């Protein structure tokens, strides 16, 4: 890098006016970068707001098309679906995940018909369906890896057959990517993409999400035997390397903002499309501070999203997707 010294060089010159700042901007956020997560609930009626996520709603199948209409108009490329499964359908083995008529599959079919241009992302993990709130099946109090993987592979096929375009396993079992790829291919689903939650941490920032899908109260213990320790970075590289070797098309780092260093390392070391999941707790923090008048909502939101791009992201899963898209599109 060539650097001349002051006063020949004045770095502030390139910050002098808006036109110059625009010209030298290294990164840009666009609507193409946004994936919008939405919660679906059973029953009829209007949307219900998630307590710790003001502005985020659980919508019924009846209200789903109307809810997605604006995102479609704003040209948001992808939507991630999360079901709030009714308690009576939850079980120790999470078998509702395999039901071709479950909420997720019904929502996928509906959205594929109404908005064929939007890519649908399906979260693969058992926590919306288990009565203990874990992402796999429990054996002697431990989430059994291989047995869970076999079920998750069936869950992935079930979702893909209902129209999910991008399967996103968030369970953090070992060997799931290879198993899912094999199961999908066996059914001829060779175009179904795999977006692996490759580096997913055991994080305190998921609290509001667990409340939204109703797994919070139920969760026994924590997820530290499968989700990663926030202290680790080298281990994340091993997770990503394995997932790519097993057939992941894209990888995800989760949570987002406290883990920008992981995103940068993944991008530099592997050069694959990497996505950030700006999780529920991150959304809640921005909303809470803004509602208290402590930060400027729109500016803080847009800054956080841009920083994911700077860190190396191809895109961001964010509950702010529609709000950000409105600003980007000047609407
Ligand atoms: C489930 C899953 C979680 C999130 C996405 N998929 C929660 C968890 O692992 O307990 C969290 C998303 C968020 O907090 O916004 N496997």
Tab-separated table of C-alpha atoms and ligand atoms in Angstrom:
chain	number	residue	atom	x	y	z
A	1	UNK	CA	0.000	0.000	0.000
A	2	UNK	CA	1.394	3.399	-1.035
A	3	UNK	CA	0.856	6.145	1.489
A	4	UNK	CA	2.209	9.651	1.190
A	5	UNK	CA	2.531	11.753	4.223
A	6	UNK	CA	0.673	14.772	5.443
A	7	UNK	CA	0.304	17.466	4.185
A	8	UNK	CA	0.594	15.990	0.680
A	9	UNK	CA	-2.066	13.529	1.627
A	10	UNK	CA	-5.152	14.668	3.440
A	11	UNK	CA	-7.519	11.725	3.813
A	12	UNK	CA	-10.309	14.111	4.738
A	13	UNK	CA	-10.373	15.404	1.142
A	14	UNK	CA	-12.248	12.325	-0.006
A	15	UNK	CA	-14.783	12.931	2.715
A	16	UNK	CA	-15.307	16.588	1.800
A	17	UNK	CA	-18.747	16.395	0.237
A	18	UNK	CA	-21.491	13.904	-0.348
A	19	UNK	CA	-20.664	13.404	-4.035
A	20	UNK	CA	-17.061	12.453	-3.270
A	21	UNK	CA	-18.079	10.237	-0.368
A	22	UNK	CA	-20.438	8.399	-2.695
A	23	UNK	CA	-17.724	8.001	-5.322
A	24	UNK	CA	-15.207	6.413	-2.979
A	25	UNK	CA	-17.626	4.207	-1.031
A	26	UNK	CA	-16.143	0.696	-0.960
A	27	UNK	CA	-19.309	-1.175	-0.096
A	28	UNK	CA	-22.980	-0.787	-0.730
A	29	UNK	CA	-26.129	-2.366	0.557
A	30	UNK	CA	-28.846	-3.252	-1.915
A	31	UNK	CA	-32.198	-4.990	-1.763
A	32	UNK	CA	-30.490	-8.019	-3.343
A	33	UNK	CA	-28.624	-8.524	-0.059
A	34	UNK	CA	-31.719	-9.045	2.049
A	35	UNK	CA	-33.360	-12.237	3.265
A	36	UNK	CA	-36.500	-11.652	5.319
A	37	UNK	CA	-37.334	-14.157	8.093
A	38	UNK	CA	-41.037	-14.529	8.870
A	39	UNK	CA	-42.956	-16.444	11.536
A	40	UNK	CA	-46.050	-18.451	10.671
A	41	UNK	CA	-48.656	-19.511	13.185
A	42	UNK	CA	-51.549	-21.926	13.144
A	43	UNK	CA	-55.203	-20.932	13.163
A	44	UNK	CA	-57.025	-17.958	11.756
A	45	UNK	CA	-57.075	-14.253	12.292
A	46	UNK	CA	-54.661	-11.392	12.015
A	47	UNK	CA	-50.985	-11.110	12.855
A	48	UNK	CA	-49.865	-11.315	16.495
A	49	UNK	CA	-46.822	-9.302	17.553
A	50	UNK	CA	-43.796	-11.004	19.118
A	51	UNK	CA	-43.390	-9.442	22.571
A	52	UNK	CA	-39.632	-8.830	22.474
A	53	UNK	CA	-39.621	-7.977	18.753
A	54	UNK	CA	-41.892	-4.985	18.210
A	55	UNK	CA	-42.772	-4.738	14.528
A	56	UNK	CA	-42.336	-8.507	13.977
A	57	UNK	CA	-45.466	-10.641	13.705
A	58	UNK	CA	-46.598	-14.242	13.565
A	59	UNK	CA	-48.958	-14.558	10.621
A	60	UNK	CA	-51.512	-17.221	9.783
A	61	UNK	CA	-51.688	-18.938	6.392
A	62	UNK	CA	-54.760	-16.841	5.715
A	63	UNK	CA	-52.784	-13.604	6.206
A	64	UNK	CA	-49.535	-14.793	4.647
A	65	UNK	CA	-49.932	-13.553	1.066
A	66	UNK	CA	-50.935	-10.064	2.235
A	67	UNK	CA	-47.998	-10.008	4.643
A	68	UNK	CA	-45.521	-10.860	1.878
A	69	UNK	CA	-47.029	-8.556	-0.740
A	70	UNK	CA	-44.917	-5.538	0.193
A	71	UNK	CA	-41.680	-7.562	0.293
A	72	UNK	CA	-42.488	-8.807	-3.202
A	73	UNK	CA	-43.124	-5.278	-4.439
A	74	UNK	CA	-39.829	-4.157	-2.937
A	75	UNK	CA	-38.139	-7.009	-4.841
A	76	UNK	CA	-36.706	-8.747	-1.773
A	77	UNK	CA	-35.145	-11.905	-3.267
A	78	UNK	CA	-35.661	-14.391	-0.435
A	79	UNK	CA	-37.831	-15.201	2.550
A	80	UNK	CA	-36.961	-17.575	5.400
A	81	UNK	CA	-39.886	-19.370	7.015
A	82	UNK	CA	-40.166	-20.237	10.704
A	83	UNK	CA	-43.204	-22.035	12.107
A	84	UNK	CA	-44.690	-21.480	15.566
A	85	UNK	CA	-45.987	-25.022	16.016
A	86	UNK	CA	-49.010	-25.437	18.309
A	87	UNK	CA	-48.090	-27.155	21.601
A	88	UNK	CA	-50.345	-30.140	20.905
A	89	UNK	CA	-48.322	-30.972	17.782
A	90	UNK	CA	-44.980	-30.958	19.599
A	91	UNK	CA	-43.491	-34.286	20.664
A	92	UNK	CA	-40.221	-35.742	21.995
A	93	UNK	CA	-39.219	-36.874	18.488
A	94	UNK	CA	-40.528	-33.800	16.669
A	95	UNK	CA	-42.371	-35.922	14.092
A	96	UNK	CA	-44.512	-33.013	12.928
A	97	UNK	CA	-41.365	-31.871	11.064
A	98	UNK	CA	-41.944	-34.775	8.660
A	99	UNK	CA	-45.617	-34.057	8.011
A	100	UNK	CA	-46.107	-32.904	4.392
A	101	UNK	CA	-49.099	-30.897	5.621
A	102	UNK	CA	-47.279	-29.079	8.430
A	103	UNK	CA	-47.404	-25.287	8.666
A	104	UNK	CA	-44.086	-24.831	6.940
A	105	UNK	CA	-45.004	-26.981	3.912
A	106	UNK	CA	-48.400	-25.359	3.550
A	107	UNK	CA	-46.809	-21.918	3.716
A	108	UNK	CA	-44.169	-22.922	1.151
A	109	UNK	CA	-46.768	-24.176	-1.321
A	110	UNK	CA	-48.854	-21.063	-0.886
A	111	UNK	CA	-45.935	-18.679	-1.358
A	112	UNK	CA	-44.554	-20.583	-4.358
A	113	UNK	CA	-47.901	-20.183	-6.072
A	114	UNK	CA	-48.380	-16.514	-5.169
A	115	UNK	CA	-44.783	-15.295	-5.480
A	116	UNK	CA	-42.815	-17.758	-7.639
A	117	UNK	CA	-39.949	-15.282	-8.042
A	118	UNK	CA	-39.133	-15.241	-4.307
A	119	UNK	CA	-36.622	-17.867	-3.141
A	120	UNK	CA	-37.851	-19.701	-0.058
A	121	UNK	CA	-35.391	-20.590	2.677
A	122	UNK	CA	-36.371	-23.457	4.981
A	123	UNK	CA	-34.767	-23.832	8.385
A	124	UNK	CA	-33.979	-27.482	9.082
A	125	UNK	CA	-33.832	-28.343	12.794
A	126	UNK	CA	-36.310	-29.974	15.129
A	127	UNK	CA	-36.685	-27.244	17.759
A	128	UNK	CA	-40.006	-25.851	16.468
A	129	UNK	CA	-41.425	-29.380	16.764
A	130	UNK	CA	-39.885	-30.960	19.887
A	131	UNK	CA	-41.534	-30.582	23.291
A	132	UNK	CA	-38.066	-30.202	24.869
A	133	UNK	CA	-37.004	-27.419	22.487
A	134	UNK	CA	-33.807	-29.074	21.237
A	135	UNK	CA	-32.787	-29.219	17.584
A	136	UNK	CA	-32.515	-33.015	17.550
A	137	UNK	CA	-33.773	-36.038	19.482
A	138	UNK	CA	-32.720	-36.630	23.095
A	139	UNK	CA	-31.170	-39.887	24.241
A	140	UNK	CA	-30.217	-40.023	27.937
A	141	UNK	CA	-30.363	-36.224	28.071
A	142	UNK	CA	-27.953	-35.828	25.127
A	143	UNK	CA	-28.927	-34.694	21.626
A	144	UNK	CA	-28.098	-37.833	19.634
A	145	UNK	CA	-26.114	-36.863	16.556
A	146	UNK	CA	-26.533	-39.609	13.984
A	147	UNK	CA	-30.140	-40.381	14.795
A	148	UNK	CA	-31.001	-36.680	14.573
A	149	UNK	CA	-29.204	-36.358	11.229
A	150	UNK	CA	-31.312	-39.176	9.770
A	151	UNK	CA	-34.508	-37.335	10.783
A	152	UNK	CA	-33.202	-33.968	9.580
A	153	UNK	CA	-32.488	-35.445	6.151
A	154	UNK	CA	-36.132	-36.510	5.925
A	155	UNK	CA	-37.235	-33.062	7.133
A	156	UNK	CA	-35.151	-31.450	4.380
A	157	UNK	CA	-36.702	-33.638	1.683
A	158	UNK	CA	-40.177	-32.891	3.060
A	159	UNK	CA	-39.537	-29.147	2.823
A	160	UNK	CA	-37.934	-29.299	-0.611
A	161	UNK	CA	-40.845	-31.318	-1.971
A	162	UNK	CA	-43.199	-28.604	-0.708
A	163	UNK	CA	-41.291	-25.972	-2.683
A	164	UNK	CA	-38.508	-24.752	-0.413
A	165	UNK	CA	-35.668	-23.667	-2.704
A	166	UNK	CA	-32.863	-23.247	-0.189
A	167	UNK	CA	-32.502	-25.686	2.692
A	168	UNK	CA	-30.799	-24.093	5.674
A	169	UNK	CA	-29.860	-26.588	8.373
A	170	UNK	CA	-29.481	-24.739	11.688
A	171	UNK	CA	-29.071	-27.786	13.922
A	172	UNK	CA	-25.247	-27.988	14.145
A	173	UNK	CA	-25.132	-31.793	14.117
A	174	UNK	CA	-21.960	-33.307	12.645
A	175	UNK	CA	-22.228	-34.714	9.140
A	176	UNK	CA	-25.667	-33.278	8.342
A	177	UNK	CA	-24.678	-31.506	5.145
A	178	UNK	CA	-23.501	-34.687	3.427
A	179	UNK	CA	-26.565	-36.567	4.664
A	180	UNK	CA	-28.954	-33.854	3.469
A	181	UNK	CA	-27.281	-33.554	0.075
A	182	UNK	CA	-27.466	-37.298	-0.412
A	183	UNK	CA	-31.107	-37.488	0.657
A	184	UNK	CA	-32.106	-34.597	-1.619
A	185	UNK	CA	-30.221	-35.992	-4.615
A	186	UNK	CA	-31.801	-39.403	-4.112
A	187	UNK	CA	-35.186	-37.758	-4.599
A	188	UNK	CA	-33.962	-35.956	-7.714
A	189	UNK	CA	-33.868	-32.627	-5.869
A	190	UNK	CA	-30.484	-31.758	-7.330
A	191	UNK	CA	-31.211	-28.031	-7.675
A	192	UNK	CA	-32.187	-27.523	-4.048
A	193	UNK	CA	-29.480	-25.322	-2.566
A	194	UNK	CA	-27.889	-25.896	0.822
A	195	UNK	CA	-27.219	-22.829	2.944
A	196	UNK	CA	-25.460	-24.264	5.932
A	197	UNK	CA	-25.578	-22.561	9.313
A	198	UNK	CA	-21.909	-23.578	9.433
A	199	UNK	CA	-20.739	-21.436	12.336
A	200	UNK	CA	-23.661	-21.128	14.693
A	201	UNK	CA	-22.878	-20.134	18.241
A	202	UNK	CA	-24.626	-20.975	21.508
A	203	UNK	CA	-25.805	-17.400	21.916
A	204	UNK	CA	-27.853	-15.385	24.362
A	205	UNK	CA	-29.090	-13.313	21.420
A	206	UNK	CA	-31.648	-15.956	20.323
A	207	UNK	CA	-34.009	-15.316	23.246
A	208	UNK	CA	-36.750	-13.372	21.425
A	209	UNK	CA	-36.793	-15.941	18.575
A	210	UNK	CA	-37.403	-18.832	20.953
A	211	UNK	CA	-40.283	-16.844	22.365
A	212	UNK	CA	-41.632	-16.249	18.838
A	213	UNK	CA	-41.736	-19.946	17.927
A	214	UNK	CA	-42.714	-21.032	21.440
A	215	UNK	CA	-39.604	-23.087	22.212
A	216	UNK	CA	-38.220	-20.878	24.968
A	217	UNK	CA	-40.241	-22.029	27.980
A	218	UNK	CA	-39.820	-25.626	26.901
A	219	UNK	CA	-36.050	-25.622	26.403
A	220	UNK	CA	-34.356	-27.850	28.935
A	221	UNK	CA	-30.799	-26.742	29.589
A	222	UNK	CA	-28.851	-25.096	26.799
A	223	UNK	CA	-27.520	-25.969	23.356
A	224	UNK	CA	-23.823	-25.926	24.207
A	225	UNK	CA	-23.206	-29.555	23.224
A	226	UNK	CA	-23.929	-28.734	19.589
A	227	UNK	CA	-23.801	-24.960	19.047
A	228	UNK	CA	-20.366	-23.368	19.227
A	229	UNK	CA	-18.605	-21.622	22.089
A	230	UNK	CA	-18.499	-17.837	21.431
A	231	UNK	CA	-14.828	-17.968	22.452
A	232	UNK	CA	-13.844	-19.916	19.319
A	233	UNK	CA	-12.781	-18.815	15.874
A	234	UNK	CA	-10.432	-21.557	14.548
A	235	UNK	CA	-13.162	-24.070	15.252
A	236	UNK	CA	-15.517	-22.065	13.035
A	237	UNK	CA	-13.060	-22.483	10.149
A	238	UNK	CA	-13.108	-26.254	10.656
A	239	UNK	CA	-16.920	-26.234	10.675
A	240	UNK	CA	-17.018	-24.231	7.454
A	241	UNK	CA	-14.348	-26.391	5.775
A	242	UNK	CA	-16.270	-29.549	6.575
A	243	UNK	CA	-19.592	-28.154	5.406
A	244	UNK	CA	-18.112	-27.028	2.093
A	245	UNK	CA	-16.462	-30.423	1.626
A	246	UNK	CA	-19.826	-32.057	2.339
A	247	UNK	CA	-21.607	-30.010	-0.314
A	248	UNK	CA	-22.782	-26.713	1.187
A	249	UNK	CA	-23.451	-24.142	-1.561
A	250	UNK	CA	-23.377	-21.205	0.819
A	251	UNK	CA	-22.541	-20.832	4.481
A	252	UNK	CA	-23.905	-18.751	7.307
A	253	UNK	CA	-22.442	-17.195	10.427
A	254	UNK	CA	-24.817	-16.640	13.319
A	255	UNK	CA	-25.360	-14.365	15.249
A	256	UNK	CA	-24.288	-11.382	13.184
A	257	UNK	CA	-22.823	-8.219	14.591
A	258	UNK	CA	-20.743	-9.648	17.463
A	259	UNK	CA	-19.272	-12.168	14.964
A	260	UNK	CA	-18.068	-9.949	12.102
A	261	UNK	CA	-14.524	-11.259	12.589
A	262	UNK	CA	-15.752	-14.779	11.809
A	263	UNK	CA	-17.442	-13.567	8.622
A	264	UNK	CA	-14.247	-11.909	7.472
A	265	UNK	CA	-12.155	-15.010	8.198
A	266	UNK	CA	-14.587	-17.274	6.326
A	267	UNK	CA	-14.591	-14.961	3.319
A	268	UNK	CA	-10.801	-14.660	3.258
A	269	UNK	CA	-10.037	-18.331	3.847
A	270	UNK	CA	-12.722	-19.943	1.674
A	271	UNK	CA	-14.041	-17.366	-0.802
A	272	UNK	CA	-17.532	-18.869	-0.695
A	273	UNK	CA	-20.820	-16.972	-0.452
A	274	UNK	CA	-21.236	-16.179	3.231
A	275	UNK	CA	-24.371	-14.894	4.896
A	276	UNK	CA	-24.938	-13.377	8.311
A	277	UNK	CA	-27.963	-13.995	10.444
A	278	UNK	CA	-28.647	-10.776	12.306
A	279	UNK	CA	-30.646	-12.529	15.002
A	280	UNK	CA	-33.685	-11.685	17.085
A	281	UNK	CA	-31.727	-10.243	20.014
A	282	UNK	CA	-29.853	-7.896	17.693
A	283	UNK	CA	-33.151	-6.706	16.237
A	284	UNK	CA	-34.544	-6.265	19.747
A	285	UNK	CA	-31.576	-4.154	20.848
A	286	UNK	CA	-31.877	-1.716	17.945
A	287	UNK	CA	-35.661	-1.443	18.343
A	288	UNK	CA	-35.490	-1.015	22.119
A	289	UNK	CA	-32.858	1.700	22.016
A	290	UNK	CA	-34.645	3.499	19.178
A	291	UNK	CA	-37.999	3.327	20.959
A	292	UNK	CA	-36.358	4.904	23.986
A	293	UNK	CA	-35.028	7.704	21.831
A	294	UNK	CA	-31.453	6.613	22.534
A	295	UNK	CA	-30.398	5.945	18.947
A	296	UNK	CA	-31.673	6.936	15.515
A	297	UNK	CA	-33.556	3.883	14.304
A	298	UNK	CA	-33.040	4.108	10.565
A	299	UNK	CA	-29.426	5.205	10.739
A	300	UNK	CA	-28.456	2.484	13.234
A	301	UNK	CA	-30.324	-0.151	11.218
A	302	UNK	CA	-28.705	0.802	7.906
A	303	UNK	CA	-25.246	1.080	9.455
A	304	UNK	CA	-25.469	-2.389	10.987
A	305	UNK	CA	-26.539	-3.875	7.643
A	306	UNK	CA	-23.813	-2.098	5.663
A	307	UNK	CA	-21.178	-3.341	8.111
A	308	UNK	CA	-22.114	-6.927	7.244
A	309	UNK	CA	-21.258	-6.150	3.621
A	310	UNK	CA	-17.937	-4.615	4.620
A	311	UNK	CA	-17.144	-7.727	6.665
A	312	UNK	CA	-17.557	-9.855	3.534
A	313	UNK	CA	-21.190	-10.946	3.450
A	314	UNK	CA	-23.070	-11.809	0.277
A	315	UNK	CA	-26.269	-11.113	2.155
A	316	UNK	CA	-27.988	-10.794	5.501
A	317	UNK	CA	-30.953	-12.524	7.094
A	318	UNK	CA	-32.582	-9.681	8.938
A	319	UNK	CA	-35.922	-8.911	10.544
A	320	UNK	CA	-35.279	-5.373	9.294
A	321	UNK	CA	-35.374	-6.501	5.641
A	322	UNK	CA	-38.617	-4.772	4.681
A	323	UNK	CA	-37.837	-1.585	6.593
A	324	UNK	CA	-34.374	-1.436	5.033
A	325	UNK	CA	-35.707	-2.187	1.548
A	326	UNK	CA	-38.169	0.713	1.849
A	327	UNK	CA	-35.281	3.068	2.536
A	328	UNK	CA	-33.109	1.590	-0.235
A	329	UNK	CA	-35.940	1.894	-2.728
A	330	UNK	CA	-36.891	5.373	-1.499
A	331	UNK	CA	-40.378	4.246	-0.433
B	1	LIG	C1	-33.342	-23.062	15.493
B	1	LIG	C2	-33.030	-21.648	15.217
B	1	LIG	C3	-32.775	-20.656	16.172
B	1	LIG	C4	-32.667	-19.468	15.463
B	1	LIG	C5	-32.809	-19.770	14.111
B	1	LIG	N1	-33.009	-21.132	13.976
B	1	LIG	C6	-32.768	-20.691	17.635
B	1	LIG	C7	-31.900	-21.607	18.361
B	1	LIG	O1	-30.914	-22.138	17.846
B	1	LIG	O2	-32.219	-21.838	19.526
B	1	LIG	C8	-32.461	-18.126	16.089
B	1	LIG	C9	-32.790	-16.964	15.244
B	1	LIG	C10	-32.938	-15.678	15.952
B	1	LIG	O3	-32.632	-15.527	17.158
B	1	LIG	O4	-33.380	-14.730	15.288
B	1	LIG	N2	-32.475	-24.043	15.253
